[in-house]
XYZ file of N, CA and C in Angstrom:
618
model
N -47.999 -20.646 8.190
C -47.711 -21.702 6.940
C -46.661 -20.998 5.658
N -48.379 -19.775 5.674
C -47.321 -19.049 4.438
C -45.781 -17.734 4.889
N -45.616 -18.213 5.895
C -44.822 -17.304 6.529
C -43.315 -18.514 5.749
N -43.673 -19.537 6.621
C -42.772 -20.871 6.401
C -42.439 -21.170 4.528
N -43.530 -20.691 4.127
C -43.274 -21.116 2.412
C -42.757 -20.372 1.923
N -42.783 -19.461 2.608
C -41.210 -18.328 1.353
C -40.266 -18.607 2.495
N -40.158 -18.332 3.474
C -39.088 -17.691 4.537
C -37.786 -19.282 4.651
N -38.528 -20.443 4.873
C -37.901 -21.381 4.330
C -36.928 -21.641 3.128
N -37.535 -21.658 1.998
C -36.470 -21.781 0.724
C -35.474 -20.353 0.436
N -35.788 -18.997 1.217
C -34.981 -17.742 1.077
C -34.014 -17.646 2.163
N -33.908 -18.721 3.521
C -33.002 -18.955 4.188
C -32.020 -19.926 3.606
N -32.336 -20.679 2.747
C -31.145 -21.625 2.391
C -30.571 -21.375 1.290
N -31.311 -20.786 0.546
C -30.560 -19.835 -0.242
C -29.840 -18.449 -0.160
N -30.092 -18.342 0.840
C -29.133 -16.976 1.606
C -28.136 -17.416 2.505
N -28.114 -18.590 2.782
C -26.318 -19.069 3.319
C -25.858 -19.907 2.181
N -26.001 -19.631 0.596
C -25.509 -20.362 0.335
C -23.377 -19.596 -0.455
N -23.604 -17.937 -0.019
C -22.485 -18.170 -0.721
C -21.701 -18.028 0.301
N -22.081 -17.936 1.559
C -21.455 -18.555 2.836
C -20.616 -19.463 2.866
N -21.730 -20.551 2.308
C -21.325 -22.159 2.261
C -19.892 -22.416 1.077
N -19.818 -21.488 -0.065
C -19.596 -21.893 -0.721
C -18.267 -20.918 -0.499
N -17.736 -20.400 0.201
C -16.445 -20.328 0.873
C -16.008 -21.115 1.883
N -17.239 -21.067 2.966
C -16.599 -22.380 3.583
C -16.324 -23.827 3.558
N -16.671 -23.973 2.485
C -16.506 -25.117 1.292
C -15.279 -25.420 0.900
N -14.966 -24.039 0.283
C -13.018 -23.929 -0.296
C -12.419 -24.369 1.168
N -12.854 -23.241 1.989
C -12.075 -23.502 3.156
C -11.567 -25.350 3.240
N -12.305 -25.904 3.864
C -12.459 -27.205 4.527
C -11.957 -27.738 3.775
N -11.481 -27.908 1.685
C -11.537 -29.015 1.525
C -10.227 -28.897 0.886
N -9.739 -26.836 1.267
C -8.460 -26.823 1.038
C -7.236 -27.318 2.428
N -8.024 -27.484 3.301
C -7.572 -27.778 4.347
C -6.626 -29.552 4.142
N -7.052 -30.499 2.800
C -6.994 -31.423 2.900
C -5.620 -31.822 1.464
N -5.212 -30.566 1.345
C -3.918 -30.209 0.732
C -2.811 -30.663 0.649
N -2.252 -30.524 1.824
C -1.231 -31.017 2.827
C 0.044 -29.885 2.754
N 0.397 -29.745 1.985
C 1.555 -29.091 2.170
C 1.602 -28.006 2.397
N 1.709 -26.907 2.680
C 1.073 -25.560 3.885
C -0.622 -25.250 3.624
N -1.029 -26.291 4.168
C -2.383 -26.419 3.949
C -3.155 -25.394 5.080
N -2.082 -25.481 5.966
C -2.763 -24.035 6.649
C -2.788 -22.611 6.630
N -0.829 -22.006 6.059
C -1.091 -21.083 5.497
C -2.412 -20.931 3.899
N -2.580 -22.077 3.368
C -3.468 -21.947 2.187
C -5.206 -21.412 2.828
N -5.276 -22.459 4.003
C -6.471 -21.920 4.926
C -6.757 -20.436 5.314
N -5.736 -20.557 5.681
C -5.303 -18.752 6.536
C -5.882 -17.291 5.285
N -4.786 -18.239 3.927
C -5.222 -16.534 2.878
C -6.785 -16.908 2.250
N -7.002 -18.231 2.074
C -8.250 -18.262 1.249
C -10.075 -17.760 2.644
N -9.556 -18.092 3.775
C -10.460 -17.395 4.556
C -10.745 -16.252 5.417
N -9.475 -15.505 4.144
C -9.502 -14.081 4.244
C -9.940 -13.073 3.031
N -9.697 -14.149 2.137
C -10.585 -13.475 1.208
C -11.899 -14.151 0.726
N -12.451 -15.449 1.274
C -13.281 -15.887 1.142
C -14.445 -14.657 2.120
N -13.671 -14.192 3.203
C -14.882 -13.410 3.777
C -14.697 -11.616 2.984
N -13.985 -11.354 2.991
C -14.209 -9.623 1.900
C -15.239 -10.353 0.946
N -14.693 -11.108 0.019
C -15.777 -11.853 -1.225
C -16.912 -11.341 -0.607
N -17.808 -12.776 0.129
C -19.202 -12.461 0.732
C -19.652 -11.083 1.380
N -18.063 -10.215 1.606
C -19.197 -9.276 2.423
C -19.419 -7.942 1.632
N -19.015 -8.241 0.437
C -18.654 -7.225 -0.572
C -20.242 -7.905 -1.444
N -20.466 -8.651 -1.430
C -21.322 -9.618 -2.329
C -22.853 -8.894 -1.323
N -22.981 -9.523 -0.247
C -23.788 -9.250 0.757
C -24.244 -7.676 1.017
N -22.918 -7.077 0.342
C -22.586 -5.247 0.523
C -23.643 -5.187 -0.567
N -23.274 -4.935 -1.709
C -23.841 -4.817 -3.029
C -24.930 -5.162 -3.251
N -25.833 -6.352 -2.651
C -26.773 -7.168 -3.102
C -27.783 -6.531 -3.343
N -27.884 -5.594 -2.353
C -29.365 -4.734 -1.458
C -30.301 -4.621 -2.229
N -29.619 -3.847 -3.613
C -30.277 -3.868 -4.117
C -31.497 -4.497 -4.767
N -31.252 -5.574 -4.540
C -32.426 -7.265 -4.662
C -33.787 -6.382 -3.650
N -33.381 -6.304 -2.795
C -34.280 -5.841 -1.502
C -35.383 -4.379 -2.344
N -34.726 -3.508 -3.112
C -35.964 -2.900 -3.239
C -36.238 -3.077 -4.258
N -36.259 -3.793 -4.804
C -36.658 -4.413 -6.311
C -37.711 -5.518 -6.224
N -37.660 -6.307 -5.199
C -37.832 -7.412 -4.874
C -39.403 -6.687 -3.944
N -39.298 -5.387 -3.343
C -40.312 -4.904 -3.083
C -41.276 -4.433 -4.311
N -40.753 -3.537 -5.369
C -41.175 -2.980 -6.198
C -41.959 -4.139 -6.898
N -41.644 -5.340 -7.165
C -42.205 -6.423 -7.676
C -43.419 -6.788 -7.181
N -43.168 -6.931 -5.887
C -44.285 -7.278 -5.116
C -45.358 -6.857 -4.849
N -44.857 -5.269 -5.009
C -46.043 -4.621 -4.931
C -47.019 -4.617 -6.290
N -46.031 -3.884 -7.725
C -47.336 -4.527 -8.720
C -47.676 -6.277 -8.464
N -46.780 -7.255 -8.297
C -47.199 -8.471 -8.407
C -48.414 -8.757 -7.803
N -48.542 -7.728 -6.495
C -49.741 -7.806 -5.709
C -51.025 -7.199 -6.193
N -51.115 -6.567 -7.126
C -51.910 -5.671 -7.712
C -52.544 -6.413 -9.102
N -52.155 -6.959 -9.420
C -52.215 -7.895 -10.928
C -51.771 -7.494 -12.065
N -50.927 -5.731 -12.223
C -50.071 -5.790 -12.844
C -48.614 -5.070 -12.939
N -47.894 -6.294 -13.837
C -46.731 -5.904 -14.448
C -46.087 -5.445 -15.201
N -46.895 -5.096 -15.975
C -46.827 -4.517 -16.652
C -45.510 -2.692 -16.831
N -46.149 -1.989 -15.888
C -44.873 -1.171 -15.765
C -43.806 -1.415 -14.949
N -43.677 -2.100 -14.291
C -42.284 -2.450 -14.572
C -41.616 -3.104 -14.957
N -41.660 -4.339 -16.431
C -40.823 -5.001 -17.323
C -39.745 -4.329 -17.471
N -39.890 -2.868 -17.464
C -37.944 -2.218 -17.995
C -37.291 -2.683 -17.134
N -37.658 -2.468 -16.007
C -37.258 -1.867 -14.816
C -36.347 -2.812 -14.158
N -36.892 -4.143 -14.492
C -35.979 -5.393 -14.660
C -34.550 -5.707 -14.899
N -34.737 -5.389 -16.303
C -33.572 -5.852 -17.165
C -32.239 -4.545 -16.730
N -33.172 -2.687 -16.755
C -32.320 -2.128 -16.487
C -31.407 -2.301 -14.744
N -32.457 -2.938 -14.385
C -31.752 -3.257 -12.918
C -30.285 -3.955 -13.493
N -30.356 -5.409 -13.661
C -29.860 -6.740 -14.610
C -28.640 -5.958 -14.425
N -28.377 -4.706 -15.509
C -27.546 -3.868 -16.345
C -26.586 -3.006 -15.346
N -27.183 -2.240 -14.624
C -26.842 -1.875 -13.637
C -26.361 -2.550 -12.657
N -26.377 -3.415 -12.162
C -25.808 -4.726 -10.937
C -24.512 -5.178 -11.403
N -24.992 -5.706 -13.044
C -23.470 -5.879 -14.276
C -22.335 -5.184 -14.051
N -22.470 -4.352 -13.483
C -21.196 -3.261 -14.204
C -20.635 -2.487 -13.123
N -21.983 -2.345 -12.169
C -21.025 -2.073 -10.905
C -20.404 -2.898 -10.479
N -20.405 -4.662 -10.676
C -19.565 -5.859 -9.763
C -18.604 -5.330 -10.421
N -18.592 -5.385 -12.065
C -17.433 -5.655 -12.748
C -16.286 -4.706 -12.729
N -17.062 -2.963 -12.069
C -16.005 -2.289 -11.831
C -15.660 -2.650 -10.056
N -15.945 -3.220 -9.621
C -15.796 -3.150 -7.943
C -14.341 -4.761 -8.107
N -15.458 -5.824 -8.785
C -14.196 -6.614 -9.067
C -12.901 -6.419 -9.543
N -12.455 -5.456 -10.252
C -11.527 -4.694 -11.254
C -10.598 -4.363 -9.881
N -11.384 -3.118 -9.535
C -10.680 -2.336 -8.277
C -10.296 -3.543 -7.419
N -11.056 -4.266 -6.886
C -10.553 -4.871 -5.628
C -9.910 -5.555 -6.097
N -9.853 -6.292 -7.227
C -8.577 -6.887 -7.427
C -7.215 -6.374 -7.400
N -7.374 -5.103 -8.003
C -6.492 -4.298 -8.857
C -5.360 -4.413 -7.761
N -6.395 -3.469 -5.634
C -5.526 -2.323 -5.170
C -5.542 -4.002 -3.591
N -5.895 -5.148 -4.585
C -5.906 -6.003 -3.376
C -4.518 -6.000 -2.111
N -2.953 -5.876 -2.557
C -2.148 -5.686 -1.425
C -2.378 -4.933 -1.038
N -2.712 -3.776 -1.515
C -3.492 -2.394 -0.368
C -4.625 -2.666 0.343
N -6.251 -3.643 -0.199
C -6.800 -3.431 0.756
C -6.450 -4.622 2.100
N -5.962 -5.708 1.799
C -5.149 -6.949 2.561
C -4.474 -6.367 3.938
N -3.643 -5.334 3.389
C -2.838 -5.276 4.356
C -3.896 -3.585 5.603
N -4.350 -3.192 4.472
C -5.552 -2.186 5.979
C -5.987 -3.424 6.531
N -6.975 -4.216 5.802
C -8.498 -4.909 6.420
C -7.028 -5.709 7.517
N -6.095 -6.864 7.178
C -5.795 -8.387 7.992
C -4.296 -7.251 8.766
N -3.617 -6.416 8.242
C -2.998 -6.365 8.822
C -1.080 -6.849 8.038
N -0.018 -7.171 8.977
C 0.735 -7.802 8.616
C 0.723 -9.460 8.092
N 0.613 -10.098 7.375
C 0.627 -11.689 7.590
C 2.093 -12.280 6.837
N 1.820 -13.503 6.890
C 3.160 -14.266 6.384
C 3.310 -13.941 4.280
N 4.013 -13.879 3.759
C 4.079 -14.254 2.175
C 3.727 -14.999 1.635
N 3.744 -15.770 1.971
C 2.724 -17.442 1.760
C 1.528 -17.502 2.089
N 0.547 -16.554 2.817
C -0.783 -16.993 3.042
C -1.352 -15.122 2.402
N -0.356 -14.322 2.078
C -0.877 -13.120 1.246
C -1.135 -13.713 -0.183
N -0.208 -14.920 -0.531
C -0.019 -14.855 -1.532
C -1.527 -16.370 -2.638
N -1.853 -16.814 -0.960
C -2.405 -18.194 -1.473
C -3.999 -17.023 -2.039
N -4.443 -15.918 -0.067
C -5.236 -15.496 -0.475
C -5.468 -14.564 -1.870
N -4.436 -13.594 -2.164
C -4.370 -13.103 -3.396
C -5.087 -13.857 -4.858
N -4.203 -14.968 -4.579
C -4.655 -15.781 -5.854
C -5.833 -16.129 -6.098
N -6.437 -16.568 -4.426
C -7.698 -16.940 -4.626
C -8.945 -15.809 -5.163
N -8.753 -14.541 -4.454
C -9.672 -13.628 -4.233
C -9.360 -13.223 -6.083
N -8.514 -13.216 -5.738
C -8.253 -12.744 -7.489
C -9.712 -13.435 -9.071
N -9.247 -14.649 -8.515
C -10.299 -15.777 -9.715
C -11.208 -15.577 -9.076
N -11.839 -15.436 -7.957
C -13.048 -15.651 -6.934
C -13.649 -13.949 -7.634
N -13.007 -13.039 -8.040
C -13.286 -11.440 -8.181
C -14.213 -11.679 -9.737
N -14.175 -12.383 -10.531
C -13.919 -12.733 -11.913
C -16.180 -13.377 -11.354
N -16.427 -13.889 -10.602
C -16.987 -14.310 -10.352
C -18.142 -12.873 -9.515
N -17.679 -11.871 -8.864
C -18.667 -10.718 -8.287
C -20.015 -10.223 -9.245
N -19.941 -9.498 -10.065
C -20.553 -9.032 -10.599
C -21.688 -10.513 -11.138
N -21.282 -11.819 -11.678
C -21.880 -13.065 -11.108
C -22.792 -13.459 -10.426
N -22.731 -13.282 -8.732
C -22.713 -13.525 -7.518
C -24.301 -12.270 -7.622
N -24.122 -11.074 -7.985
C -24.367 -9.687 -8.045
C -26.149 -9.787 -8.741
N -25.550 -10.578 -9.794
C -27.338 -10.710 -10.509
C -27.540 -11.986 -9.868
N -27.043 -13.168 -9.956
C -27.860 -13.721 -9.213
C -28.692 -13.758 -7.729
N -28.107 -12.451 -7.098
C -28.571 -12.014 -5.743
C -30.237 -11.140 -6.341
N -29.449 -10.501 -7.208
C -30.894 -9.647 -8.168
C -31.639 -10.864 -8.196
N -31.487 -11.512 -8.853
C -32.829 -12.740 -9.390
C -33.326 -12.745 -8.561
N -32.565 -13.599 -7.542
C -33.298 -14.189 -6.661
C -34.604 -12.946 -5.629
N -34.139 -12.042 -5.804
C -34.504 -11.034 -5.441
C -35.851 -10.763 -6.541
N -35.812 -11.107 -8.100
C -37.058 -11.570 -8.638
C -37.805 -12.065 -7.952
N -37.820 -13.337 -8.211
C -38.042 -14.576 -7.022
C -38.628 -14.321 -6.170
N -38.262 -13.370 -5.617
C -38.911 -13.267 -4.348
C -40.280 -12.624 -4.205
N -40.283 -11.184 -5.511
C -41.055 -10.548 -5.858
C -42.086 -11.091 -6.146
N -42.109 -12.370 -6.971
C -43.348 -12.849 -7.604
C -43.460 -14.600 -6.190
N -43.325 -13.950 -5.235
C -43.549 -15.245 -3.997
C -43.090 -16.570 -4.590
N -41.850 -16.585 -5.240
C -41.443 -17.877 -5.436
C -39.963 -18.194 -5.421
N -39.623 -17.884 -3.600
C -38.657 -18.563 -3.205
C -38.258 -20.047 -4.073
N -39.128 -20.848 -4.164
C -38.446 -22.462 -4.652
C -37.708 -22.435 -5.421
N -37.546 -21.301 -6.417
C -36.328 -21.113 -7.697
C -35.135 -21.751 -7.281
N -35.480 -20.142 -6.497
C -33.887 -19.563 -5.295
C -33.176 -21.199 -4.765
N -34.022 -21.509 -4.100
C -33.817 -22.693 -3.482
C -33.519 -24.233 -4.274
N -33.438 -23.995 -5.088
C -33.075 -25.023 -5.888
C -31.655 -24.841 -6.684
N -32.007 -23.593 -7.415
C -30.992 -23.177 -7.659
C -29.481 -23.150 -6.910
N -29.478 -22.865 -5.772
C -28.727 -22.890 -4.565
C -28.242 -24.205 -4.043
N -28.816 -24.887 -4.115
C -28.913 -26.091 -3.821
C -27.694 -27.175 -5.266
N -28.394 -26.772 -6.169
C -27.773 -27.276 -7.373
C -26.354 -26.650 -7.396
N -26.014 -25.716 -7.199
C -24.428 -24.691 -7.153
C -23.619 -25.218 -5.866
N -24.707 -25.293 -4.696
C -24.145 -25.119 -3.752
C -23.438 -27.007 -3.940
N -23.792 -27.880 -4.541
C -23.112 -29.297 -4.744
C -22.557 -29.398 -5.809
N -22.771 -28.982 -6.849
C -21.608 -28.523 -7.436
C -20.376 -28.093 -7.328
N -20.373 -26.859 -7.266
C -19.237 -26.687 -6.032
C -18.386 -27.807 -5.589
N -19.468 -28.296 -4.445
C -18.260 -29.233 -3.948
C -18.106 -30.910 -4.363
N -18.567 -30.801 -5.650
C -18.342 -31.938 -6.414
C -16.335 -31.396 -7.349
N -16.536 -29.805 -8.048
C -15.748 -29.534 -8.497
C -14.657 -29.101 -7.718
N -15.052 -28.927 -6.077
C -13.851 -28.624 -5.172
C -12.920 -29.664 -5.223
N -13.217 -30.858 -5.018
C -13.274 -32.286 -4.780
C -12.150 -32.722 -5.957
N -12.579 -32.262 -7.064
C -12.017 -32.718 -8.111
C -10.937 -31.801 -8.552
N -11.335 -30.224 -8.337
C -9.729 -29.395 -8.804
C -8.991 -29.192 -7.593
N -9.271 -29.578 -6.437
C -8.857 -28.795 -5.522
C -7.634 -30.192 -5.229
N -7.956 -31.817 -5.018
C -7.702 -32.638 -4.911
C -6.899 -32.861 -6.076
N -7.725 -32.845 -7.270
C -7.327 -33.593 -8.257
C -7.695 -35.077 -8.147
N -7.548 -36.087 -9.787
C -8.062 -36.919 -9.859
C -6.887 -37.879 -10.576
N -6.129 -38.477 -10.186
C -4.454 -39.425 -10.482
C -4.852 -39.537 -11.280
N -3.817 -39.333 -12.343
C -4.059 -40.245 -13.789
C -4.874 -39.081 -14.284
N -5.633 -38.006 -14.347
C -6.402 -37.503 -15.044
C -5.869 -35.677 -15.037
N -6.692 -35.148 -13.707
C -6.566 -34.030 -13.557
C -5.495 -33.702 -12.067
N -4.766 -32.905 -12.388
C -3.306 -32.013 -11.739
C -4.422 -31.479 -10.511
N -4.040 -31.754 -9.379
C -4.579 -31.270 -8.582
C -3.663 -29.413 -8.493
N -5.230 -28.393 -8.270
C -5.057 -26.875 -8.550
C -4.169 -26.749 -7.774
N -5.267 -26.851 -6.298
C -5.040 -26.251 -4.884
C -6.015 -24.934 -4.556
N -5.218 -24.175 -4.455
C -6.069 -22.740 -3.741
C -6.669 -21.985 -5.644
N -6.309 -22.127 -6.496
C -7.127 -21.889 -7.773
C -8.167 -22.859 -7.827
N -7.751 -24.271 -8.057
C -8.825 -25.112 -8.220
C -10.739 -24.872 -7.507
N -9.854 -23.834 -6.220
C -10.894 -23.928 -5.281
C -11.711 -22.689 -5.480
N -10.895 -21.972 -6.304
C -11.327 -19.936 -6.488
C -12.523 -20.945 -8.090
N -12.160 -21.503 -8.422
C -12.661 -22.011 -10.593
C -13.756 -22.744 -10.144
N -13.611 -23.683 -9.406
C -15.161 -24.302 -8.488
C -16.077 -23.357 -7.889
N -15.633 -22.604 -7.307
C -16.645 -21.602 -6.610
C -16.955 -20.580 -8.156
N -16.551 -19.930 -8.973
C -16.858 -19.398 -10.242
C -17.589 -20.012 -11.434
N -17.162 -21.357 -11.300
C -17.544 -22.576 -12.207
C -18.970 -22.689 -11.874
N -19.510 -23.256 -9.756
C -20.675 -22.815 -9.972
C -21.645 -22.022 -10.142
N -20.880 -20.882 -9.591
C -21.744 -19.412 -9.759
C -22.210 -19.307 -11.222
N -21.402 -19.665 -12.310
C -22.170 -19.649 -13.375
C -23.010 -20.427 -13.869
N -23.029 -21.253 -13.386
C -24.049 -22.840 -13.809
C -25.705 -21.938 -12.711
N -25.093 -21.825 -11.682
C -26.243 -20.351 -11.444
C -27.284 -19.665 -12.019
N -26.057 -18.400 -12.365
C -26.337 -17.339 -12.998
C -27.485 -18.178 -14.921
N -27.136 -19.540 -15.653
C -27.648 -19.639 -16.062
C -29.079 -20.667 -15.772
N -28.826 -21.106 -14.602
C -30.239 -21.387 -13.938
C -31.590 -20.385 -14.015
N -30.794 -19.159 -13.182
C -31.881 -17.853 -12.945
C -32.165 -17.728 -14.587
């Protein structure tokens, strides 16, 4: 019971980022014109985004272990300054990686995926550049989730993940497909902005 109490919420919040990318891909498939190329481009970019996030977010594992140790000892005062330091370091690292990968995305895409159609690349580049804004935000969210885990509270992370995932789906439907007479369909850009908006909300909730 104790393992399940911590593990089940942890599983749910761990699948949030991949789920955001899959939701974007699924809804992009409904845009009609050039849907296949758009899905291909978004899929490639979303895969790279997820890889960067989960590769760079492992700082949360060490922070979580340190917090768990002190929390178990009943004395967290020695690590009070550690948390903001780690958050700042993650934010700066995220900004640096986001700027670098967005700037050199054409070279990165060619290296990772090889040649692709110009239209697929344009969709992929458009999606990645916008989603890269959310990269430092995602790293901060992951770190906050590590903090929650260190305090043996994975429920908060689960609730925040569920809210973020739901908001992403709703915004995807609104921004990608539009609302006739009110919101012009934004296509791939709409999917990217929906994801970034959901991440901002999740960070605020954290």
